[in-house]
Short mmCIF file of C-alpha atoms and ligand atoms in Angstrom, two decimals:
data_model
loop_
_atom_site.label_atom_id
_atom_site.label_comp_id
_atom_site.label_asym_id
_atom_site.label_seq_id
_atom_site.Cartn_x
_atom_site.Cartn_y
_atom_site.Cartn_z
CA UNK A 1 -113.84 84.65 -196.79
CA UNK A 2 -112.73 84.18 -200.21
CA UNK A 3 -109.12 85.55 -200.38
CA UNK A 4 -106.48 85.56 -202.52
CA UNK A 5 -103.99 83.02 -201.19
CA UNK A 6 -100.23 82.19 -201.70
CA UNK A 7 -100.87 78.76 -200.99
CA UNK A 8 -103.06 78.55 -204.29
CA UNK A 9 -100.18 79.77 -206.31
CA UNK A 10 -98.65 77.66 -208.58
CA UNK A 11 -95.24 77.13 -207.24
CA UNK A 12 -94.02 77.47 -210.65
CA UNK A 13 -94.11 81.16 -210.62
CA UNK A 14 -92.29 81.38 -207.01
CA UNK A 15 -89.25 80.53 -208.78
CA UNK A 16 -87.04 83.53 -209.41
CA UNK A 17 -89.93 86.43 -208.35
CA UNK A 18 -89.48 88.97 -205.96
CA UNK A 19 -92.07 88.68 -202.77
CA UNK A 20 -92.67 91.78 -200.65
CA UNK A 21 -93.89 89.68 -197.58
CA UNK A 22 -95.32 92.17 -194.67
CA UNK A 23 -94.86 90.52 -191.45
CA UNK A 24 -95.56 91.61 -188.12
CA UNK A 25 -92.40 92.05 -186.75
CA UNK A 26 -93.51 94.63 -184.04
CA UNK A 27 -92.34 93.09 -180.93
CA UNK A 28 -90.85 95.11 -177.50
CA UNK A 29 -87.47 95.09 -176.44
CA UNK A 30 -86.42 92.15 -174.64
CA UNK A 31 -88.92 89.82 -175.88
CA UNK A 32 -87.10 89.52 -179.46
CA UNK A 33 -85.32 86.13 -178.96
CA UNK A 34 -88.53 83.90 -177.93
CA UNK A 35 -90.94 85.80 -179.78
CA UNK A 36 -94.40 83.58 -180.87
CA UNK A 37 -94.73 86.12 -183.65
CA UNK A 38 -91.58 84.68 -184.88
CA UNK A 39 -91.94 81.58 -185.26
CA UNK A 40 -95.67 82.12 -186.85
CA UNK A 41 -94.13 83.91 -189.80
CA UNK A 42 -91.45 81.29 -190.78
CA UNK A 43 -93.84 79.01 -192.83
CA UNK A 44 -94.67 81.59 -195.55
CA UNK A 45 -90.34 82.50 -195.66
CA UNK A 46 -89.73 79.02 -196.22
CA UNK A 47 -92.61 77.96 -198.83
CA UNK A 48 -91.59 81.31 -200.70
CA UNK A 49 -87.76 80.24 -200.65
CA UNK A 50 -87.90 76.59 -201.27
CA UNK A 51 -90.15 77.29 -204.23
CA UNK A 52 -86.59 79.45 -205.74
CA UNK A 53 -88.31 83.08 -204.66
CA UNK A 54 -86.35 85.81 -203.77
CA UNK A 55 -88.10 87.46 -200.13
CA UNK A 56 -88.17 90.98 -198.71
CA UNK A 57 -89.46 91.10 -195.51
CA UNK A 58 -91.57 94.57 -194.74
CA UNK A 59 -92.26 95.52 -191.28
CA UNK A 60 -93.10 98.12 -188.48
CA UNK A 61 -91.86 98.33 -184.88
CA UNK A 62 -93.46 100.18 -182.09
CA UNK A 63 -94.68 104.00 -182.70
CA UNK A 64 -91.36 106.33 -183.67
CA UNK A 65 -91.96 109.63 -184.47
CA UNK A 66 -91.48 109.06 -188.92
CA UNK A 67 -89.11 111.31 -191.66
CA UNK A 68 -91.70 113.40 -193.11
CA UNK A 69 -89.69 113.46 -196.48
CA UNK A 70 -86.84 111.26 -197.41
CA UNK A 71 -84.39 113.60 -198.60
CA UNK A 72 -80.84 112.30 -200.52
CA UNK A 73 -82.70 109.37 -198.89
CA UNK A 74 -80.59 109.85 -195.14
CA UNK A 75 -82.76 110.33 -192.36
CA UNK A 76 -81.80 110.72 -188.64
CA UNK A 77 -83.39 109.28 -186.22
CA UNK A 78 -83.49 109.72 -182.50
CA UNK A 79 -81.51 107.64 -180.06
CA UNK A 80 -84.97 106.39 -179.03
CA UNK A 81 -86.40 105.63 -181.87
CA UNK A 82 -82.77 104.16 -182.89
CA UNK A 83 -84.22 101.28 -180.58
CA UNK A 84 -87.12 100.69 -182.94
CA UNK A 85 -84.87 99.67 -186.17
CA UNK A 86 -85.66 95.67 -187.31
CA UNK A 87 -81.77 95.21 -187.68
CA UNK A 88 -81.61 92.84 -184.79
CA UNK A 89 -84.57 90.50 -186.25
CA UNK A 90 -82.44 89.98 -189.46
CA UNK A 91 -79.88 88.48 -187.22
CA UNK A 92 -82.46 86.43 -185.22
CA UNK A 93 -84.10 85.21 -188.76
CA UNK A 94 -81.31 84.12 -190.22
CA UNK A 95 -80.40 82.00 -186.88
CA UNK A 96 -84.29 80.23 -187.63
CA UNK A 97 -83.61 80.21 -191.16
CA UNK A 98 -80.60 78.98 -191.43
CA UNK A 99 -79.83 81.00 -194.41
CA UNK A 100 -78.55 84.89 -194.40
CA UNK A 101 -81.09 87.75 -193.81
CA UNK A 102 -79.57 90.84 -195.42
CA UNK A 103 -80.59 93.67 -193.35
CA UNK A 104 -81.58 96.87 -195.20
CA UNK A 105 -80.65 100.22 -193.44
CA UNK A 106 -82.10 102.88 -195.74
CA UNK A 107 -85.01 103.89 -198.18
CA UNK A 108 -82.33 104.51 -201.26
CA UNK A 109 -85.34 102.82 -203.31
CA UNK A 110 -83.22 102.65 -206.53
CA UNK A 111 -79.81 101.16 -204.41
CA UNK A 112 -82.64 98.33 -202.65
CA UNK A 113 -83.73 97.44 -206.25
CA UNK A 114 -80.72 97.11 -207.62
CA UNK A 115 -79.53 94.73 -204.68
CA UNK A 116 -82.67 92.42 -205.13
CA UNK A 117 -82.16 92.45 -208.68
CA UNK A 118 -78.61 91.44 -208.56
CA UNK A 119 -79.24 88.93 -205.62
CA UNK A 120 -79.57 85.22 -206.21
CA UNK A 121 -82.98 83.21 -205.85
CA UNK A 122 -83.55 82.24 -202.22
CA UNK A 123 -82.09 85.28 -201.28
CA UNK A 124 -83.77 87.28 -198.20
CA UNK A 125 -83.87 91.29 -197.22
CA UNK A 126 -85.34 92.93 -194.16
CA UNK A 127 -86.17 96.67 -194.72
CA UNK A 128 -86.07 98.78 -191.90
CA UNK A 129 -88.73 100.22 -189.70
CA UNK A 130 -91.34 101.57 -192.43
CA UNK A 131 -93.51 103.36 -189.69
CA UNK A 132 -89.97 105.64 -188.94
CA UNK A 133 -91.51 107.41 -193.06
CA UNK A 134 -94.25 109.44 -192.42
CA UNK A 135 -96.01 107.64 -195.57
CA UNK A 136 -96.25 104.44 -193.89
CA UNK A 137 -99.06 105.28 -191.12
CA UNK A 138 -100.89 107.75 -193.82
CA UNK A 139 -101.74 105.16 -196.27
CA UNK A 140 -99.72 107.13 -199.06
CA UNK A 141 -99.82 106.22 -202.10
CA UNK A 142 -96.14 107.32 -203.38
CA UNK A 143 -94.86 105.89 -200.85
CA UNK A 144 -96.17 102.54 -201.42
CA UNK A 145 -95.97 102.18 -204.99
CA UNK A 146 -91.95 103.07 -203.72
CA UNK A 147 -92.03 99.44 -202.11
CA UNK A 148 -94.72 98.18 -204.88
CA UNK A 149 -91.71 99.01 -206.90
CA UNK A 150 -89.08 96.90 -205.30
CA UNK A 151 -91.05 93.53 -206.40
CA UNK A 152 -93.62 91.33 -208.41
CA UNK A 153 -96.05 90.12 -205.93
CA UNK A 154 -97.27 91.46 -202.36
CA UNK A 155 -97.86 88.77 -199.64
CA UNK A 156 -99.53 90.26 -196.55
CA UNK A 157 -98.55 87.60 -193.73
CA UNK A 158 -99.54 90.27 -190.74
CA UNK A 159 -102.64 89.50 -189.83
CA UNK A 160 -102.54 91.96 -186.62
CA UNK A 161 -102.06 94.98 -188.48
CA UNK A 162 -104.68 94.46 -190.80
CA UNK A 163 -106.85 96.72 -189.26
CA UNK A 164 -104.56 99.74 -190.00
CA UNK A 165 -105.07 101.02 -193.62
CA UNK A 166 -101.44 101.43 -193.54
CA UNK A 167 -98.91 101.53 -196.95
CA UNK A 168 -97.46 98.54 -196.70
CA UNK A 169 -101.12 96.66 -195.77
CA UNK A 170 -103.66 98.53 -197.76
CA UNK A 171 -102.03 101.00 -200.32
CA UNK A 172 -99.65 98.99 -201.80
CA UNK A 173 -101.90 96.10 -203.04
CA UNK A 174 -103.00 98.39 -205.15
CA UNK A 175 -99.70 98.02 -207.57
CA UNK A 176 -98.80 94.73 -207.73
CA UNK A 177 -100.69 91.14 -207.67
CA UNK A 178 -101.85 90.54 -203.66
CA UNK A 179 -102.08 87.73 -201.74
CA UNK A 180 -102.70 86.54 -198.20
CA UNK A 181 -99.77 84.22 -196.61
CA UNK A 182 -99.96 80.83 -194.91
CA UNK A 183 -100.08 82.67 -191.42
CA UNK A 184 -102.74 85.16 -192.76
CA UNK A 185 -104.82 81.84 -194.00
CA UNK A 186 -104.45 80.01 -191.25
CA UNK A 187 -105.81 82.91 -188.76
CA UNK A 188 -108.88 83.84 -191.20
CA UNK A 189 -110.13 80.30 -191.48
CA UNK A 190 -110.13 79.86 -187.79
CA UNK A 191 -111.71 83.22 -186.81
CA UNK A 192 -114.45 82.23 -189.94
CA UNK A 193 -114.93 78.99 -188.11
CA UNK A 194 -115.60 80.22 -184.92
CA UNK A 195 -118.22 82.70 -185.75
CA UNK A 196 -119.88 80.99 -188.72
CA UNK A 197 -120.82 77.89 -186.83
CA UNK A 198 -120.01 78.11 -183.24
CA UNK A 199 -121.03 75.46 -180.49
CA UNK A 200 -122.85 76.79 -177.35
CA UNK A 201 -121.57 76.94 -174.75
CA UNK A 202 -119.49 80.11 -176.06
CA UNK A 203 -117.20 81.58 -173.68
CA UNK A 204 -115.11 85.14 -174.04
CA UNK A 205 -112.85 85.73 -171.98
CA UNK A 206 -111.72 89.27 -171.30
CA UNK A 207 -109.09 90.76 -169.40
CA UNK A 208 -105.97 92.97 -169.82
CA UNK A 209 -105.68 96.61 -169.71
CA UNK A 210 -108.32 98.70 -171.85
CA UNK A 211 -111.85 97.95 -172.24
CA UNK A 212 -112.40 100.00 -174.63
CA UNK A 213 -110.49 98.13 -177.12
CA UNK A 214 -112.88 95.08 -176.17
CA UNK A 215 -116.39 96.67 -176.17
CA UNK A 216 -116.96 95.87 -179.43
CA UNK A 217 -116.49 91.92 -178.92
CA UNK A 218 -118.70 92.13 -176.03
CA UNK A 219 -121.43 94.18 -177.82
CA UNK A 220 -120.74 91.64 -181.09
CA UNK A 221 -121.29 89.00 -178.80
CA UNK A 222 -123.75 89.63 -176.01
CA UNK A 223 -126.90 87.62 -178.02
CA UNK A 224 -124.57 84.97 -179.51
CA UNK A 225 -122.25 83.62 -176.62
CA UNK A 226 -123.20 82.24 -173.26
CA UNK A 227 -120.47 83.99 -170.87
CA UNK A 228 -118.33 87.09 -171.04
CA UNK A 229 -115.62 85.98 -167.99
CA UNK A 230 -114.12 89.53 -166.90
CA UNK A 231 -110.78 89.89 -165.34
CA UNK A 232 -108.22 92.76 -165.56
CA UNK A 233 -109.47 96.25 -166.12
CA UNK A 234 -112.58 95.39 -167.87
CA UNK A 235 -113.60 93.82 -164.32
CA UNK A 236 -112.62 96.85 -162.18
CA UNK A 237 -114.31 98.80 -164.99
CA UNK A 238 -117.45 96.94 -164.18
CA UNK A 239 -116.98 97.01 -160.18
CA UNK A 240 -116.62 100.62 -160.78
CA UNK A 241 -119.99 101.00 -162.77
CA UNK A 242 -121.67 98.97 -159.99
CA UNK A 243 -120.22 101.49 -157.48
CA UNK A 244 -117.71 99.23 -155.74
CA UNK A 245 -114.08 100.50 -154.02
CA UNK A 246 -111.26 99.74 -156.48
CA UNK A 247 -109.24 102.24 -155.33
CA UNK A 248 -106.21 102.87 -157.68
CA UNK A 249 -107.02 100.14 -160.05
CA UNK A 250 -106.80 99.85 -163.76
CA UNK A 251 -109.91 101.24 -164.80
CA UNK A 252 -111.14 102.38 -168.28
CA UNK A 253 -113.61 105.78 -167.13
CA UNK A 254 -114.53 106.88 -170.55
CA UNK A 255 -116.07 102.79 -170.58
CA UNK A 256 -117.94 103.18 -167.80
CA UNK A 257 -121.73 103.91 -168.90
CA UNK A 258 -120.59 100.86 -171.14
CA UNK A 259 -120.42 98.89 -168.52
CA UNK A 260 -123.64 99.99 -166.95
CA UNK A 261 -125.75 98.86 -169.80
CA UNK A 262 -123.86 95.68 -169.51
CA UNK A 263 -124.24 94.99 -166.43
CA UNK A 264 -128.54 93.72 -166.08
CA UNK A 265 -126.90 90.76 -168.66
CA UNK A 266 -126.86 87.10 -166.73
CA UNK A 267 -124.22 87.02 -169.23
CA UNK A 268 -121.55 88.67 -167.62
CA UNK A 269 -119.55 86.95 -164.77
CA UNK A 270 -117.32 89.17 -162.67
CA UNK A 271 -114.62 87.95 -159.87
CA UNK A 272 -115.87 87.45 -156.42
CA UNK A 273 -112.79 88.07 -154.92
CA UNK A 274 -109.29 89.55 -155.86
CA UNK A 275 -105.60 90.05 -155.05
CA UNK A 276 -104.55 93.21 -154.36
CA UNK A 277 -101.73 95.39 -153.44
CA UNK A 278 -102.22 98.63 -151.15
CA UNK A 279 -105.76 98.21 -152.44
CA UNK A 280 -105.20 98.34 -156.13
CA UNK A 281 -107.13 94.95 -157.76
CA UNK A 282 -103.65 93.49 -159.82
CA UNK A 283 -105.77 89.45 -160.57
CA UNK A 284 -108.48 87.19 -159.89
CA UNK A 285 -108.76 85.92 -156.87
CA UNK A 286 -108.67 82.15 -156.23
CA UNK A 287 -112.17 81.41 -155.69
CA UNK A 288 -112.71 83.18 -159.29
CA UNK A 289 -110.49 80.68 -160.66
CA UNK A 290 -112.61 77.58 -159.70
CA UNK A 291 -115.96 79.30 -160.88
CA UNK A 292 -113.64 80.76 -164.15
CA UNK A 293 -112.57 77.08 -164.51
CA UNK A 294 -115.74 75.40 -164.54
CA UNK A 295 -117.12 77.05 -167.20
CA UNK A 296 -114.30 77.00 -169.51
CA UNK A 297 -114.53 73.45 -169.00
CA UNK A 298 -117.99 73.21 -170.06
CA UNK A 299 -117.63 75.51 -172.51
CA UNK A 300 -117.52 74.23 -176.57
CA UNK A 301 -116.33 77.89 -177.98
CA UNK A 302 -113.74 79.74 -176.35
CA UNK A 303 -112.53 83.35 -177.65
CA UNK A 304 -109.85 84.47 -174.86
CA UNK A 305 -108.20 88.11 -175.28
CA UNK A 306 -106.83 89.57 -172.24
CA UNK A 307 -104.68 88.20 -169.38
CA UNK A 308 -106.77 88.16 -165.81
CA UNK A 309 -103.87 90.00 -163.99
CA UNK A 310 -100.72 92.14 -163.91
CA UNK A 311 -98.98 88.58 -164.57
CA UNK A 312 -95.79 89.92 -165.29
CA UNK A 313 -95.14 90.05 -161.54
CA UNK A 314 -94.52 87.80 -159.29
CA UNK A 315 -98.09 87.33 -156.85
CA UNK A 316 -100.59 88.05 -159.09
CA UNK A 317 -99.62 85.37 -162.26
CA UNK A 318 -102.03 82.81 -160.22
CA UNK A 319 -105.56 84.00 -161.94
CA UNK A 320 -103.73 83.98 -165.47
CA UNK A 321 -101.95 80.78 -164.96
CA UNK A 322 -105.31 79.04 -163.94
CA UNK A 323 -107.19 80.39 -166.81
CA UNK A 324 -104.55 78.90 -168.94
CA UNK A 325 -104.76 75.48 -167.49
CA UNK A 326 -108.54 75.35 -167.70
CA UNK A 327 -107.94 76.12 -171.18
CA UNK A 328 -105.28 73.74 -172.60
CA UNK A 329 -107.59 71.14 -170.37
CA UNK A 330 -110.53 71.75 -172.76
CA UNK A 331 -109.96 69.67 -175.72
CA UNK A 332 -113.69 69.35 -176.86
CA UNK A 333 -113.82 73.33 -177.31
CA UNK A 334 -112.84 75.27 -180.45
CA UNK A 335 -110.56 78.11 -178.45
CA UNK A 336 -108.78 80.72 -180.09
CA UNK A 337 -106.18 83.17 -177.72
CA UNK A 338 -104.80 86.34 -179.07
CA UNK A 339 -103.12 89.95 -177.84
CA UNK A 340 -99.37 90.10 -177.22
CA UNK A 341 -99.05 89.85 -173.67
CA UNK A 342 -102.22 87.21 -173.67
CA UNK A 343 -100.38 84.52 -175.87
CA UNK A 344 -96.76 85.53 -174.15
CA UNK A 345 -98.36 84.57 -170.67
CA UNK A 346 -98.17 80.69 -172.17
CA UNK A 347 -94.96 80.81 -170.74
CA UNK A 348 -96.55 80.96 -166.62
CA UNK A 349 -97.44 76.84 -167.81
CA UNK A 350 -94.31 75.29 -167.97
CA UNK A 351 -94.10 72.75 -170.93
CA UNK A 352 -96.99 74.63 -172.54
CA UNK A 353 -96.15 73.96 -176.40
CA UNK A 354 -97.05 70.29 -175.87
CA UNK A 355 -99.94 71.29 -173.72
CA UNK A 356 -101.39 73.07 -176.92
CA UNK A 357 -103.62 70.34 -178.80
CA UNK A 358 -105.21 70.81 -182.41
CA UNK A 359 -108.50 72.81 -180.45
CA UNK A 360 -106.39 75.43 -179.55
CA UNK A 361 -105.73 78.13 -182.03
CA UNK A 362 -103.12 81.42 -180.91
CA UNK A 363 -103.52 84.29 -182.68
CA UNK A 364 -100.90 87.22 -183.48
CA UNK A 365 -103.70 89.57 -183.48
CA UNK A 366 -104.94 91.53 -180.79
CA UNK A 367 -106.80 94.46 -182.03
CA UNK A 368 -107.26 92.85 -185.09
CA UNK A 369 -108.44 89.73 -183.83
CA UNK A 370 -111.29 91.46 -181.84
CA UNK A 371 -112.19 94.18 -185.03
CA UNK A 372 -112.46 90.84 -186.90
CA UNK A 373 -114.24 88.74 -184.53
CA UNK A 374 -116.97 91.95 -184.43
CA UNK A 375 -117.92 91.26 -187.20
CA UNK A 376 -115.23 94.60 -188.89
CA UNK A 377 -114.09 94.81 -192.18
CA UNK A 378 -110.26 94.92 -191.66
CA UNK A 379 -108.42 97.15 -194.92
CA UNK A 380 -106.00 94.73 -195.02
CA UNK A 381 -107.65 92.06 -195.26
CA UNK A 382 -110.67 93.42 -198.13
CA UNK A 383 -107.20 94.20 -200.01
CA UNK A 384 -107.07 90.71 -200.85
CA UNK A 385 -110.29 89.62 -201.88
CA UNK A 386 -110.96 87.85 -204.84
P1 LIG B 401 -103.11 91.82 -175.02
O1 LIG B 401 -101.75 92.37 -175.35
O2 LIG B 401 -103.08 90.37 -174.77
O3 LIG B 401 -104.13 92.22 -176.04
P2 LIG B 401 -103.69 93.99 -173.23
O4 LIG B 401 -102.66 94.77 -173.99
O5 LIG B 401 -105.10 94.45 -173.30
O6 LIG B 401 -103.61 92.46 -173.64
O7 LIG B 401 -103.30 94.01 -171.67
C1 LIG B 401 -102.23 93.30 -171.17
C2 LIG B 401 -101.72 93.92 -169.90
O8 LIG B 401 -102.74 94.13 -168.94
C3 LIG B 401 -100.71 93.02 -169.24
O9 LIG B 401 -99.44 93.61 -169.34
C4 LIG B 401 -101.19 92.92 -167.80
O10 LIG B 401 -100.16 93.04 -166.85
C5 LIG B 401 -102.15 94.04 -167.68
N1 LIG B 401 -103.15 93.81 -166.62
C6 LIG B 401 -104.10 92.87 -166.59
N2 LIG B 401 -104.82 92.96 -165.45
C7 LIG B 401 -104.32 93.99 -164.76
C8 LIG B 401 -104.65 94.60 -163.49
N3 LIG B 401 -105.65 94.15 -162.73
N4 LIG B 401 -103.90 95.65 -163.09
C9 LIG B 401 -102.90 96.12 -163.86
N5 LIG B 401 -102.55 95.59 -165.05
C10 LIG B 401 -103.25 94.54 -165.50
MG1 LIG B 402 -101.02 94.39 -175.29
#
């Protein structure tokens, strides 16, 4: 993967540029304050500062319904959507950065430029919520040569939206010079790792809610890896291709015949027994655990998407938890975790940040981290080839 990087910039020409940095600041309501994307996108912030840069952050939240036109450059948006706005991660980032995050409220395009212009080096904006314009989500080109506009160099730091071809990931690199952050670098290199020279025994682990977002991992990987370890709804998907009861479980129907083809594979290990509440399958059962455990703990690859359970409640966190210790035990296997809710359930181990040794890489990405793992090429990421 031979990208353009920021870390392979002179730091000579940080100094008094503007840098339109797209993070990935799309995280729900509640989880803002503790939030692992956070922290991942504070070493690009502070390289581009230190180095005398001036930063303006770029982000989405969640899916609002978007301004078709900016007119007089107001919009309205809903009271719901009104929950989407970034204004409460300025706040948060100036708190990590120690330094003010001026918090940008509008698309007044000529106003923002003039504020930039007028601002001091190491100063820092936050835009609001690009996905509440229409533009944002269709790729458009006005609109991203709008925020091309506002700067001299594009950093894309959001490695789990670069699957969307989305304005501020694909369409605007095509104005100004692009280049992949630290965060961006640091997640390619490990996903090139993994599937350029892997060690057997390869384990993926798959769980969560929708198969169909993983079939293409398990397709990528069905001659390459040793074990596909199925928890969540891929599982019940499975049990319900083999013709088992699940009841009202989380199942994926459309995934099904999927699952059928799947199923002849020695490859493919499902739970042998299960928690459940008034029938519905909510984790892995104990005895799954052990047999889960033993070979992660053989295992020299591990690719982990997917938590084994509804986790977030109390009962059926037991067949997450375990997978995590088996995991963080592992210190001989290259491991990468990603998905939201996969690398948030860290928190079920208590301690867990100096449980995580050098092996163990998490990932922002979810989607993206599977498209790329399949072997997809991800818009935002061609953007920045050399
Ligand atoms: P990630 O965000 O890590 O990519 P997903 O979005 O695919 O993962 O799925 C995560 C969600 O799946 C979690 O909120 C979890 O509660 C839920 N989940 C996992 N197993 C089950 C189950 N058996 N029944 C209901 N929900 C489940
Ligand atoms: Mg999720």
């Amino acid at each position: 993967m031979a990208m353009r990087c920021i870390s392979q910039m002179n730091p000579k020409k940080i100094r008094g540029r503007v840098f339109l940095v797209r993070v990935d600041l799309n995280i729900e309501e509640g989880g803002e304050k503790n939030a692992y994307r956070i922290e991942a996108i504070l070493p690009t912030i502070v390289h581009l500062l230190r180095h005398k840069g001036k930063v303006v952050l770029l982000s989405h939240r969640g899916r609002p319904n978007p301004v078709r036109e900016i007119s007089n450059f107001k919009f309205q948006i809903s009271k719901r959507d009104g929950k989407l706005s970034l204004q409460t991660f300025a706040r948060i980032l100036s708190g990590k950065l120690g330094t003010k995050v001026k918090f940008v409220p509008h698309f007044d395009f000529g106003k923002i430029e003039m504020q930039i212009e007028e601002a001091r080096p190491k100063s820092i904006f936050l835009l609001e919520n690009l996905r509440f314009i229409a533009g944002e989500e269709q790729d458009d080109s006005r609109f991203a040569a709008q925020l091309a506009a506002l700067g001299d160099v594009f950093v894309n730091d959001a490695f789990a939206v670069s699957h969307r071809a989305h304005a501020s990931v694909r369409a605007i690199t095509k104005y100004i010079p692009s280049y992949a952050g630290l965060l961006m670098e640091k997640e390619v290199r490990n996903f090139d790792r993994i599937t350029d020279n892997y060690r057997h025994p390869m384990s993926i682990i798959i769980g969560g809610a929708k198969i169909s977002d993983k079939i293409g991992i398990i397709q990528h990987f069905l001659g390459k890896a040793d074990y596909f370890l199925l928890g969540g709804g891929p599982a019940n998907t499975f049990f319900e291709a083999q013709g088992l009861p699940i009841g009202d479980s989380l199942v994926d129907m459309k995934s099904t015949a999927f699952a059928k083809q799947c199923l002849r594979s020695k490859k493919i290990i499902l739970p042998i027994d299960a928690e459940r509440q008034n029938g519905k399958i909510l984790d892995i059962g104990p005895k799954t655990v052990e047999q889960f455990a033993a070979v992660i703990k053989n295992s020299r690859t591990i690719i982990w998407n997917g938590p084994m359970g509804l986790f977030e409640k109390r009962g059926f966190e037991e067949g997450t938890r375990g997978v995590w210790n088996a995991v963080l035990m592992n210190k001989k296997a290259h491991t990468v975790v990603g998905g939201g809710e996969t690398v948030s359930s860290i928190s079920l181990i208590p301690g867990s940040k100096s449980l995580i040794s050098k092996n163990v890489f998490l990932s922002t990405g979810g989607g993206a981290m599977l498209e790329y793992l399949s072997g997809k090429k991800l818009p935002g990421i061609e953007a920045l080839q050399k």
